[in-house]
Amino acid sequence: MMDKIVVHEAAPRGGCDQDHGPPSGEIGQPGHHIVARLLRLIARRGGNAVGVLRVNGFDEPLDRFLTATLPSLDIASLQKLSSRASVELSDMQAYATGRLPFRGGDWRLLFYCLVGSRTLREAIMRTEELLLAIDGRMGNMTLRGTGGQACLSYTGARSDDEEMDFIVILHGQLMFHSIFSWLIGKPLEGTLALDFPEFARRHLDGQLLPFDLLLDADQLEMRFAAPLLDQPVIRTIADCEALPTLNFLFGLRTGEDPLEIVRRSRHFMAMALRERRKLPSLEELARHLSVGAMTLRRRLHSAGTSFRTIRDELRHEMAVDMLTNSRLSIEDIAERLDLCDSNALRRACRGWTGMAPTEFRRKLLQPSDSG
């Protein structure tokens, strides 16, 4: 699974004709534009656009997919189509420049390097080394800092096809931007400077981007706040293996995506319970996530949950685990769950299981009937 990985739709920052685009946070038309544009470009350049559809289980005629008014598709289908189309177009561009494409084994090497890093800085440096080691199949990058800003410059082979080069390079930078953001659980945002003329912007078709886009630059460069380089890498190889088949064309909206906020909230609260035996307050959690308390409430609500619900779910899960797999007393378990006393645990346990904790433990320890 690690050769195609996804992150959620971008919180838009830059793009083309944004005033006429859909509201922030909706996939809708931008996703359709991306898929239609990629398929049109593949078809016009003699690529296997039909194969992109067939491998994803679509039997409809290609013509139906070559305009922004695609057949009705959900987000997962858009992601699958754009993922395969992006790979196809990237491979076409690679062959046009006389180099080998980036393959599944290369992806696995990249992600093993990334999740073994301690900080974003180390992850980027390892990426630099890997790109050199695999003969520049995905170009080369160099990190430098200036005036509180990190500058990640990139060089790669180009064909004589400006549109294909522009789209492949833009999507490649989207991929790196999203991978690095995903690694630290925070959006890099910043600016992407591309050494393409300003009129290349017409190729965007209203696409929303997670960074500001600057064209007519002297060199291809990703710029973001330097302090992010010292952010710890929070992902593991298990996170990579667990991801569904996806791609990074929709960017990352870690700071906005309610489901990601829920995941990070649960992780922080669980670690606090395990390490300090104390749950953070809503305000402490909000500070950790770099959002306001009211904003955090709204985002949790939009994900169908709340601070109290997450707190109770964690206590429930940990209580069941300790009652099942330890000999801890009821008083010790209550303390580890940051409950005021054993009576509070008894009340909570009756709400979760319909039984007092000692009765629940006794029932679990009873041998089951063999029939």
Tab-separated table of C-alpha atoms in Angstrom:
chain	number	residue	atom	x	y	z
A	1	MET	CA	0.000	0.000	0.000
A	2	MET	CA	2.897	2.341	0.597
A	3	ASP	CA	3.428	3.197	-3.059
A	4	LYS	CA	0.168	5.187	-3.131
A	5	ILE	CA	-0.680	7.109	-0.013
A	6	VAL	CA	-3.314	9.745	0.629
A	7	VAL	CA	-3.905	12.720	2.735
A	8	HIS	CA	-7.144	14.674	2.904
A	9	GLU	CA	-8.287	17.553	0.754
A	10	ALA	CA	-6.356	20.781	1.128
A	11	ALA	CA	-7.344	23.829	3.060
A	12	PRO	CA	-7.089	26.209	0.091
A	13	ARG	CA	-4.577	29.040	0.036
A	14	GLY	CA	-3.511	29.628	-3.549
A	15	GLY	CA	-4.940	28.796	-6.926
A	16	CYS	CA	-6.664	30.221	-9.956
A	17	ASP	CA	-9.895	32.195	-9.923
A	18	GLN	CA	-10.456	31.431	-6.268
A	19	ASP	CA	-13.245	33.984	-6.020
A	20	HIS	CA	-15.306	31.800	-8.337
A	21	GLY	CA	-14.408	28.473	-6.730
A	22	PRO	CA	-16.368	26.458	-4.191
A	23	PRO	CA	-16.241	27.256	-0.477
A	24	SER	CA	-13.170	26.209	1.480
A	25	GLY	CA	-13.284	22.601	2.623
A	26	GLU	CA	-15.444	21.185	-0.176
A	27	ILE	CA	-13.952	18.695	-2.585
A	28	GLY	CA	-16.644	19.010	-5.282
A	29	GLN	CA	-15.678	20.737	-8.471
A	30	PRO	CA	-11.915	21.105	-7.849
A	31	GLY	CA	-11.619	17.317	-7.536
A	32	HIS	CA	-13.533	16.838	-10.777
A	33	HIS	CA	-11.336	19.437	-12.478
A	34	ILE	CA	-8.165	17.635	-11.391
A	35	VAL	CA	-9.312	14.251	-12.688
A	36	ALA	CA	-10.666	15.634	-15.977
A	37	ARG	CA	-7.520	17.666	-16.613
A	38	LEU	CA	-5.200	14.722	-15.960
A	39	LEU	CA	-7.201	12.364	-18.169
A	40	ARG	CA	-7.377	14.927	-21.004
A	41	LEU	CA	-3.645	15.491	-20.846
A	42	ILE	CA	-2.882	11.763	-20.812
A	43	ALA	CA	-5.205	11.146	-23.761
A	44	ARG	CA	-3.815	14.056	-25.817
A	45	ARG	CA	-0.234	12.881	-25.237
A	46	GLY	CA	-0.995	9.321	-26.332
A	47	GLY	CA	-1.131	7.782	-22.858
A	48	ASN	CA	-3.436	5.041	-21.623
A	49	ALA	CA	-6.290	7.146	-20.216
A	50	VAL	CA	-8.756	4.295	-20.732
A	51	GLY	CA	-6.500	2.026	-18.681
A	52	VAL	CA	-6.623	4.516	-15.809
A	53	LEU	CA	-10.399	4.095	-15.753
A	54	ARG	CA	-10.420	0.323	-16.167
A	55	VAL	CA	-7.887	-0.377	-13.411
A	56	ASN	CA	-10.190	1.493	-11.032
A	57	GLY	CA	-13.272	-0.421	-12.156
A	58	PHE	CA	-14.884	2.241	-14.369
A	59	ASP	CA	-16.382	0.873	-17.600
A	60	GLU	CA	-17.974	4.104	-18.851
A	61	PRO	CA	-16.650	5.652	-22.098
A	62	LEU	CA	-13.587	7.864	-21.658
A	63	ASP	CA	-15.412	10.856	-23.167
A	64	ARG	CA	-17.622	11.062	-20.082
A	65	PHE	CA	-14.544	11.732	-17.937
A	66	LEU	CA	-12.857	14.380	-20.070
A	67	THR	CA	-14.914	17.331	-18.840
A	68	ALA	CA	-15.407	18.805	-15.395
A	69	THR	CA	-18.983	17.461	-15.434
A	70	LEU	CA	-17.852	13.935	-14.643
A	71	PRO	CA	-20.258	11.163	-13.696
A	72	SER	CA	-21.273	11.514	-10.052
A	73	LEU	CA	-18.238	10.356	-8.047
A	74	ASP	CA	-17.572	10.251	-4.331
A	75	ILE	CA	-14.326	11.486	-2.798
A	76	ALA	CA	-12.796	8.000	-2.656
A	77	SER	CA	-13.395	7.469	-6.384
A	78	LEU	CA	-11.955	10.881	-7.236
A	79	GLN	CA	-8.881	10.088	-5.168
A	80	LYS	CA	-8.375	6.689	-6.798
A	81	LEU	CA	-8.747	8.093	-10.305
A	82	SER	CA	-6.491	11.079	-9.705
A	83	SER	CA	-3.914	8.844	-8.025
A	84	ARG	CA	-3.635	6.476	-10.979
A	85	ALA	CA	-3.838	9.308	-13.506
A	86	SER	CA	-1.071	11.203	-11.717
A	87	VAL	CA	1.161	8.120	-11.725
A	88	GLU	CA	0.467	7.558	-15.436
A	89	LEU	CA	1.264	11.165	-16.346
A	90	SER	CA	4.372	11.218	-14.157
A	91	ASP	CA	5.626	8.038	-15.843
A	92	MET	CA	4.970	9.570	-19.275
A	93	GLN	CA	6.949	12.679	-18.318
A	94	ALA	CA	9.791	10.546	-16.941
A	95	TYR	CA	10.127	8.567	-20.164
A	96	ALA	CA	9.940	11.808	-22.185
A	97	THR	CA	12.962	13.127	-20.263
A	98	GLY	CA	14.893	9.878	-20.650
A	99	ARG	CA	14.771	8.757	-17.022
A	100	LEU	CA	13.209	5.861	-15.158
A	101	PRO	CA	9.966	6.485	-13.240
A	102	PHE	CA	9.715	6.429	-9.447
A	103	ARG	CA	8.566	2.930	-8.519
A	104	GLY	CA	6.880	1.175	-5.594
A	105	GLY	CA	10.191	0.076	-4.105
A	106	ASP	CA	11.406	3.673	-4.183
A	107	TRP	CA	8.278	4.761	-2.303
A	108	ARG	CA	8.887	2.155	0.391
A	109	LEU	CA	12.477	3.290	0.805
A	110	LEU	CA	11.339	6.900	1.068
A	111	PHE	CA	8.768	6.207	3.771
A	112	TYR	CA	11.085	3.986	5.799
A	113	CYS	CA	13.568	6.868	5.780
A	114	LEU	CA	10.946	9.463	6.692
A	115	VAL	CA	9.258	7.741	9.625
A	116	GLY	CA	12.644	6.831	11.094
A	117	SER	CA	13.483	10.526	11.391
A	118	ARG	CA	13.215	12.449	14.646
A	119	THR	CA	12.340	15.856	13.198
A	120	LEU	CA	11.129	17.334	9.932
A	121	ARG	CA	14.640	18.673	9.299
A	122	GLU	CA	16.077	15.177	9.529
A	123	ALA	CA	13.280	13.799	7.328
A	124	ILE	CA	14.040	16.341	4.596
A	125	MET	CA	17.779	15.650	4.806
A	126	ARG	CA	17.111	11.929	4.465
A	127	THR	CA	14.910	12.632	1.456
A	128	GLU	CA	17.767	14.617	-0.114
A	129	GLU	CA	20.108	11.657	0.399
A	130	LEU	CA	17.610	9.124	-0.936
A	131	LEU	CA	16.933	11.102	-4.115
A	132	LEU	CA	20.666	11.190	-4.775
A	133	ALA	CA	21.009	7.473	-4.047
A	134	ILE	CA	18.346	6.454	-6.575
A	135	ASP	CA	19.960	8.383	-9.426
A	136	GLY	CA	17.665	11.388	-9.414
A	137	ARG	CA	14.578	9.537	-10.608
A	138	MET	CA	12.542	12.152	-8.769
A	139	GLY	CA	15.036	14.973	-9.076
A	140	ASN	CA	17.150	16.430	-6.283
A	141	MET	CA	16.389	18.790	-3.403
A	142	THR	CA	18.441	21.051	-1.154
A	143	LEU	CA	17.412	22.620	2.162
A	144	ARG	CA	18.661	25.987	3.357
A	145	GLY	CA	17.434	28.613	5.787
A	146	THR	CA	17.286	32.381	5.597
A	147	GLY	CA	15.595	35.020	7.745
A	148	GLY	CA	13.370	32.653	9.710
A	149	GLN	CA	12.277	30.909	6.526
A	150	ALA	CA	13.104	27.400	5.348
A	151	CYS	CA	13.761	27.162	1.605
A	152	LEU	CA	13.624	23.751	-0.034
A	153	SER	CA	14.862	24.039	-3.613
A	154	TYR	CA	14.258	21.308	-6.167
A	155	THR	CA	15.726	20.414	-9.538
A	156	GLY	CA	14.458	17.763	-11.928
A	157	ALA	CA	14.553	16.795	-15.574
A	158	ARG	CA	12.125	18.549	-17.930
A	159	SER	CA	10.667	17.555	-21.259
A	160	ASP	CA	9.818	20.047	-24.006
A	161	ASP	CA	6.141	19.838	-23.061
A	162	GLU	CA	5.432	22.826	-20.815
A	163	GLU	CA	1.931	21.792	-19.768
A	164	MET	CA	2.939	18.255	-18.839
A	165	ASP	CA	6.060	19.480	-17.021
A	166	PHE	CA	4.062	22.101	-15.131
A	167	ILE	CA	1.346	19.691	-13.991
A	168	VAL	CA	3.760	16.887	-13.044
A	169	ILE	CA	6.065	19.240	-11.128
A	170	LEU	CA	3.185	21.014	-9.392
A	171	HIS	CA	1.678	17.702	-8.300
A	172	GLY	CA	5.112	16.451	-7.248
A	173	GLN	CA	5.558	19.487	-5.014
A	174	LEU	CA	2.024	19.016	-3.672
A	175	MET	CA	3.046	15.483	-2.795
A	176	PHE	CA	6.210	16.509	-0.940
A	177	HIS	CA	4.387	19.381	0.788
A	178	SER	CA	1.676	16.991	1.960
A	179	ILE	CA	4.068	14.221	2.997
A	180	PHE	CA	6.115	16.594	5.147
A	181	SER	CA	2.960	18.132	6.638
A	182	TRP	CA	1.561	14.667	7.350
A	183	LEU	CA	4.789	13.595	9.063
A	184	ILE	CA	4.543	16.334	11.707
A	185	GLY	CA	0.750	16.580	11.840
A	186	LYS	CA	0.791	20.276	10.967
A	187	PRO	CA	0.289	22.009	7.602
A	188	LEU	CA	3.443	23.619	6.203
A	189	GLU	CA	1.414	26.189	4.258
A	190	GLY	CA	3.964	28.791	3.031
A	191	THR	CA	4.729	29.499	-0.628
A	192	LEU	CA	5.621	27.376	-3.630
A	193	ALA	CA	7.760	29.291	-6.126
A	194	LEU	CA	7.869	27.760	-9.617
A	195	ASP	CA	10.217	28.736	-12.423
A	196	PHE	CA	7.389	28.683	-14.968
A	197	PRO	CA	6.036	31.813	-16.671
A	198	GLU	CA	2.979	33.494	-15.191
A	199	PHE	CA	0.764	32.393	-18.072
A	200	ALA	CA	1.295	28.749	-16.996
A	201	ARG	CA	-1.309	29.517	-14.331
A	202	ARG	CA	-3.971	28.800	-16.949
A	203	HIS	CA	-3.225	25.090	-16.518
A	204	LEU	CA	-4.605	25.145	-12.964
A	205	ASP	CA	-8.306	25.007	-13.927
A	206	GLY	CA	-9.414	26.508	-10.620
A	207	GLN	CA	-7.436	24.049	-8.475
A	208	LEU	CA	-7.190	25.022	-4.807
A	209	LEU	CA	-3.753	24.664	-3.244
A	210	PRO	CA	-2.520	24.381	0.369
A	211	PHE	CA	0.135	27.064	-0.228
A	212	ASP	CA	0.507	30.391	-2.013
A	213	LEU	CA	1.693	29.909	-5.597
A	214	LEU	CA	4.362	32.198	-7.049
A	215	LEU	CA	5.217	31.890	-10.750
A	216	ASP	CA	8.028	33.431	-12.793
A	217	ALA	CA	10.491	32.624	-9.979
A	218	ASP	CA	14.239	32.202	-10.491
A	219	GLN	CA	14.129	28.620	-9.256
A	220	LEU	CA	11.701	25.987	-8.015
A	221	GLU	CA	11.492	26.419	-4.265
A	222	MET	CA	9.166	25.558	-1.371
A	223	ARG	CA	9.223	28.174	1.400
A	224	PHE	CA	7.761	27.754	4.879
A	225	ALA	CA	8.371	28.842	8.482
A	226	ALA	CA	11.790	27.617	9.686
A	227	PRO	CA	10.572	26.627	13.206
A	228	LEU	CA	8.583	23.809	11.582
A	229	LEU	CA	11.890	22.084	10.810
A	230	ASP	CA	12.272	21.261	14.509
A	231	GLN	CA	8.800	19.742	14.830
A	232	PRO	CA	8.936	16.045	15.795
A	233	VAL	CA	7.901	13.360	13.328
A	234	ILE	CA	4.758	11.767	14.786
A	235	ARG	CA	4.125	9.066	12.172
A	236	THR	CA	5.286	5.456	12.245
A	237	ILE	CA	5.687	2.769	9.635
A	238	ALA	CA	2.385	1.332	10.899
A	239	ASP	CA	0.694	4.605	9.897
A	240	CYS	CA	2.063	4.166	6.375
A	241	GLU	CA	0.907	0.562	6.091
A	242	ALA	CA	-2.560	1.422	7.417
A	243	LEU	CA	-3.251	4.124	4.846
A	244	PRO	CA	-5.663	3.273	2.029
A	245	THR	CA	-4.744	3.636	-1.636
A	246	LEU	CA	-4.778	7.386	-2.088
A	247	ASN	CA	-2.653	10.229	-3.296
A	248	PHE	CA	-1.604	13.692	-2.232
A	249	LEU	CA	-3.338	15.697	-4.949
A	250	PHE	CA	-5.863	17.057	-2.490
A	251	GLY	CA	-3.118	18.249	-0.164
A	252	LEU	CA	-3.348	18.221	3.606
A	253	ARG	CA	-5.789	20.018	5.803
A	254	THR	CA	-4.489	18.841	9.139
A	255	GLY	CA	-5.314	22.144	10.773
A	256	GLU	CA	-8.891	22.070	9.493
A	257	ASP	CA	-9.941	18.450	9.047
A	258	PRO	CA	-12.245	17.515	11.961
A	259	LEU	CA	-11.317	13.820	11.791
A	260	GLU	CA	-7.629	14.644	12.065
A	261	ILE	CA	-8.385	16.933	15.011
A	262	VAL	CA	-10.183	14.023	16.701
A	263	ARG	CA	-7.231	11.691	16.088
A	264	ARG	CA	-4.710	14.161	17.483
A	265	SER	CA	-6.951	14.966	20.454
A	266	ARG	CA	-7.323	11.285	21.365
A	267	HIS	CA	-3.588	10.718	21.022
A	268	PHE	CA	-2.659	13.671	23.260
A	269	MET	CA	-5.277	12.828	25.895
A	270	ALA	CA	-4.306	9.138	25.957
A	271	MET	CA	-0.617	9.982	26.352
A	272	ALA	CA	-1.439	12.372	29.206
A	273	LEU	CA	-3.373	9.637	31.015
A	274	ARG	CA	-0.670	7.029	30.513
A	275	GLU	CA	2.299	9.234	31.370
A	276	ARG	CA	0.880	11.689	33.924
A	277	ARG	CA	-2.342	9.982	35.023
A	278	LYS	CA	-4.039	13.296	34.389
A	279	LEU	CA	-6.320	14.368	31.571
A	280	PRO	CA	-5.719	17.772	29.999
A	281	SER	CA	-8.435	20.387	30.158
A	282	LEU	CA	-10.136	21.551	26.977
A	283	GLU	CA	-8.012	24.709	27.117
A	284	GLU	CA	-4.769	22.706	27.497
A	285	LEU	CA	-5.732	20.489	24.576
A	286	ALA	CA	-6.570	23.528	22.443
A	287	ARG	CA	-3.162	25.078	23.211
A	288	HIS	CA	-1.447	21.827	22.224
A	289	LEU	CA	-3.336	21.845	18.909
A	290	SER	CA	-2.641	25.572	18.379
A	291	VAL	CA	-6.327	26.479	18.111
A	292	GLY	CA	-8.762	28.382	20.292
A	293	ALA	CA	-10.960	26.463	22.732
A	294	MET	CA	-14.167	27.492	20.955
A	295	THR	CA	-12.669	26.550	17.567
A	296	LEU	CA	-11.735	23.152	18.972
A	297	ARG	CA	-15.290	22.650	20.263
A	298	ARG	CA	-16.698	23.456	16.813
A	299	ARG	CA	-14.325	21.119	14.973
A	300	LEU	CA	-14.998	18.241	17.332
A	301	HIS	CA	-18.727	18.871	16.970
A	302	SER	CA	-18.438	18.836	13.159
A	303	ALA	CA	-16.771	15.408	13.454
A	304	GLY	CA	-19.735	14.166	15.490
A	305	THR	CA	-18.009	14.104	18.868
A	306	SER	CA	-16.960	16.320	21.772
A	307	PHE	CA	-14.186	16.741	24.325
A	308	ARG	CA	-16.312	14.967	26.955
A	309	THR	CA	-17.150	12.093	24.594
A	310	ILE	CA	-13.488	11.499	23.721
A	311	ARG	CA	-12.567	11.680	27.421
A	312	ASP	CA	-15.238	9.128	28.373
A	313	GLU	CA	-14.324	6.805	25.481
A	314	LEU	CA	-10.666	6.814	26.510
A	315	ARG	CA	-11.511	6.115	30.140
A	316	HIS	CA	-13.844	3.312	29.081
A	317	GLU	CA	-11.242	1.668	26.821
A	318	MET	CA	-8.453	1.964	29.384
A	319	ALA	CA	-10.669	0.783	32.255
A	320	VAL	CA	-11.686	-2.347	30.349
A	321	ASP	CA	-8.039	-3.017	29.487
A	322	MET	CA	-6.861	-2.644	33.091
A	323	LEU	CA	-9.747	-4.673	34.522
A	324	THR	CA	-9.067	-7.411	31.981
A	325	ASN	CA	-5.279	-7.500	31.796
A	326	SER	CA	-4.003	-6.344	35.184
A	327	ARG	CA	-4.355	-7.031	38.886
A	328	LEU	CA	-4.617	-3.349	39.756
A	329	SER	CA	-7.056	-2.483	42.508
A	330	ILE	CA	-10.190	-0.469	41.754
A	331	GLU	CA	-8.623	2.473	43.596
A	332	ASP	CA	-5.441	2.293	41.479
A	333	ILE	CA	-7.442	2.114	38.254
A	334	ALA	CA	-9.509	5.126	39.290
A	335	GLU	CA	-6.303	7.076	39.951
A	336	ARG	CA	-4.811	6.123	36.584
A	337	LEU	CA	-7.996	7.301	34.855
A	338	ASP	CA	-7.844	10.661	36.658
A	339	LEU	CA	-11.112	9.983	38.479
A	340	CYS	CA	-11.669	11.530	41.892
A	341	ASP	CA	-12.138	8.200	43.702
A	342	SER	CA	-13.188	4.577	43.321
A	343	ASN	CA	-16.860	5.519	43.640
A	344	ALA	CA	-16.545	7.614	40.470
A	345	LEU	CA	-15.109	4.575	38.670
A	346	ARG	CA	-17.946	2.383	39.943
A	347	ARG	CA	-20.546	4.836	38.636
A	348	ALA	CA	-18.770	5.126	35.288
A	349	CYS	CA	-18.354	1.365	34.947
A	350	ARG	CA	-22.060	0.765	35.565
A	351	GLY	CA	-22.784	3.236	32.782
A	352	TRP	CA	-20.387	1.467	30.390
A	353	THR	CA	-21.100	-2.182	31.206
A	354	GLY	CA	-24.172	-2.281	33.442
A	355	MET	CA	-21.993	-3.788	36.181
A	356	ALA	CA	-19.723	-2.653	38.978
A	357	PRO	CA	-16.002	-3.002	38.110
A	358	THR	CA	-15.424	-5.948	40.470
A	359	GLU	CA	-18.421	-7.784	39.007
A	360	PHE	CA	-17.227	-7.022	35.471
A	361	ARG	CA	-13.746	-8.369	36.272
A	362	ARG	CA	-15.158	-11.473	37.954
A	363	LYS	CA	-17.375	-12.211	34.966
A	364	LEU	CA	-14.415	-11.918	32.590
A	365	LEU	CA	-12.369	-14.327	34.700
A	366	GLN	CA	-15.084	-16.985	34.827
A	367	PRO	CA	-14.307	-19.939	32.535
A	368	SER	CA	-16.692	-20.092	29.611
A	369	ASP	CA	-19.022	-23.063	29.309
A	370	SER	CA	-17.674	-25.705	26.971
A	371	GLY	CA	-21.201	-26.669	25.992
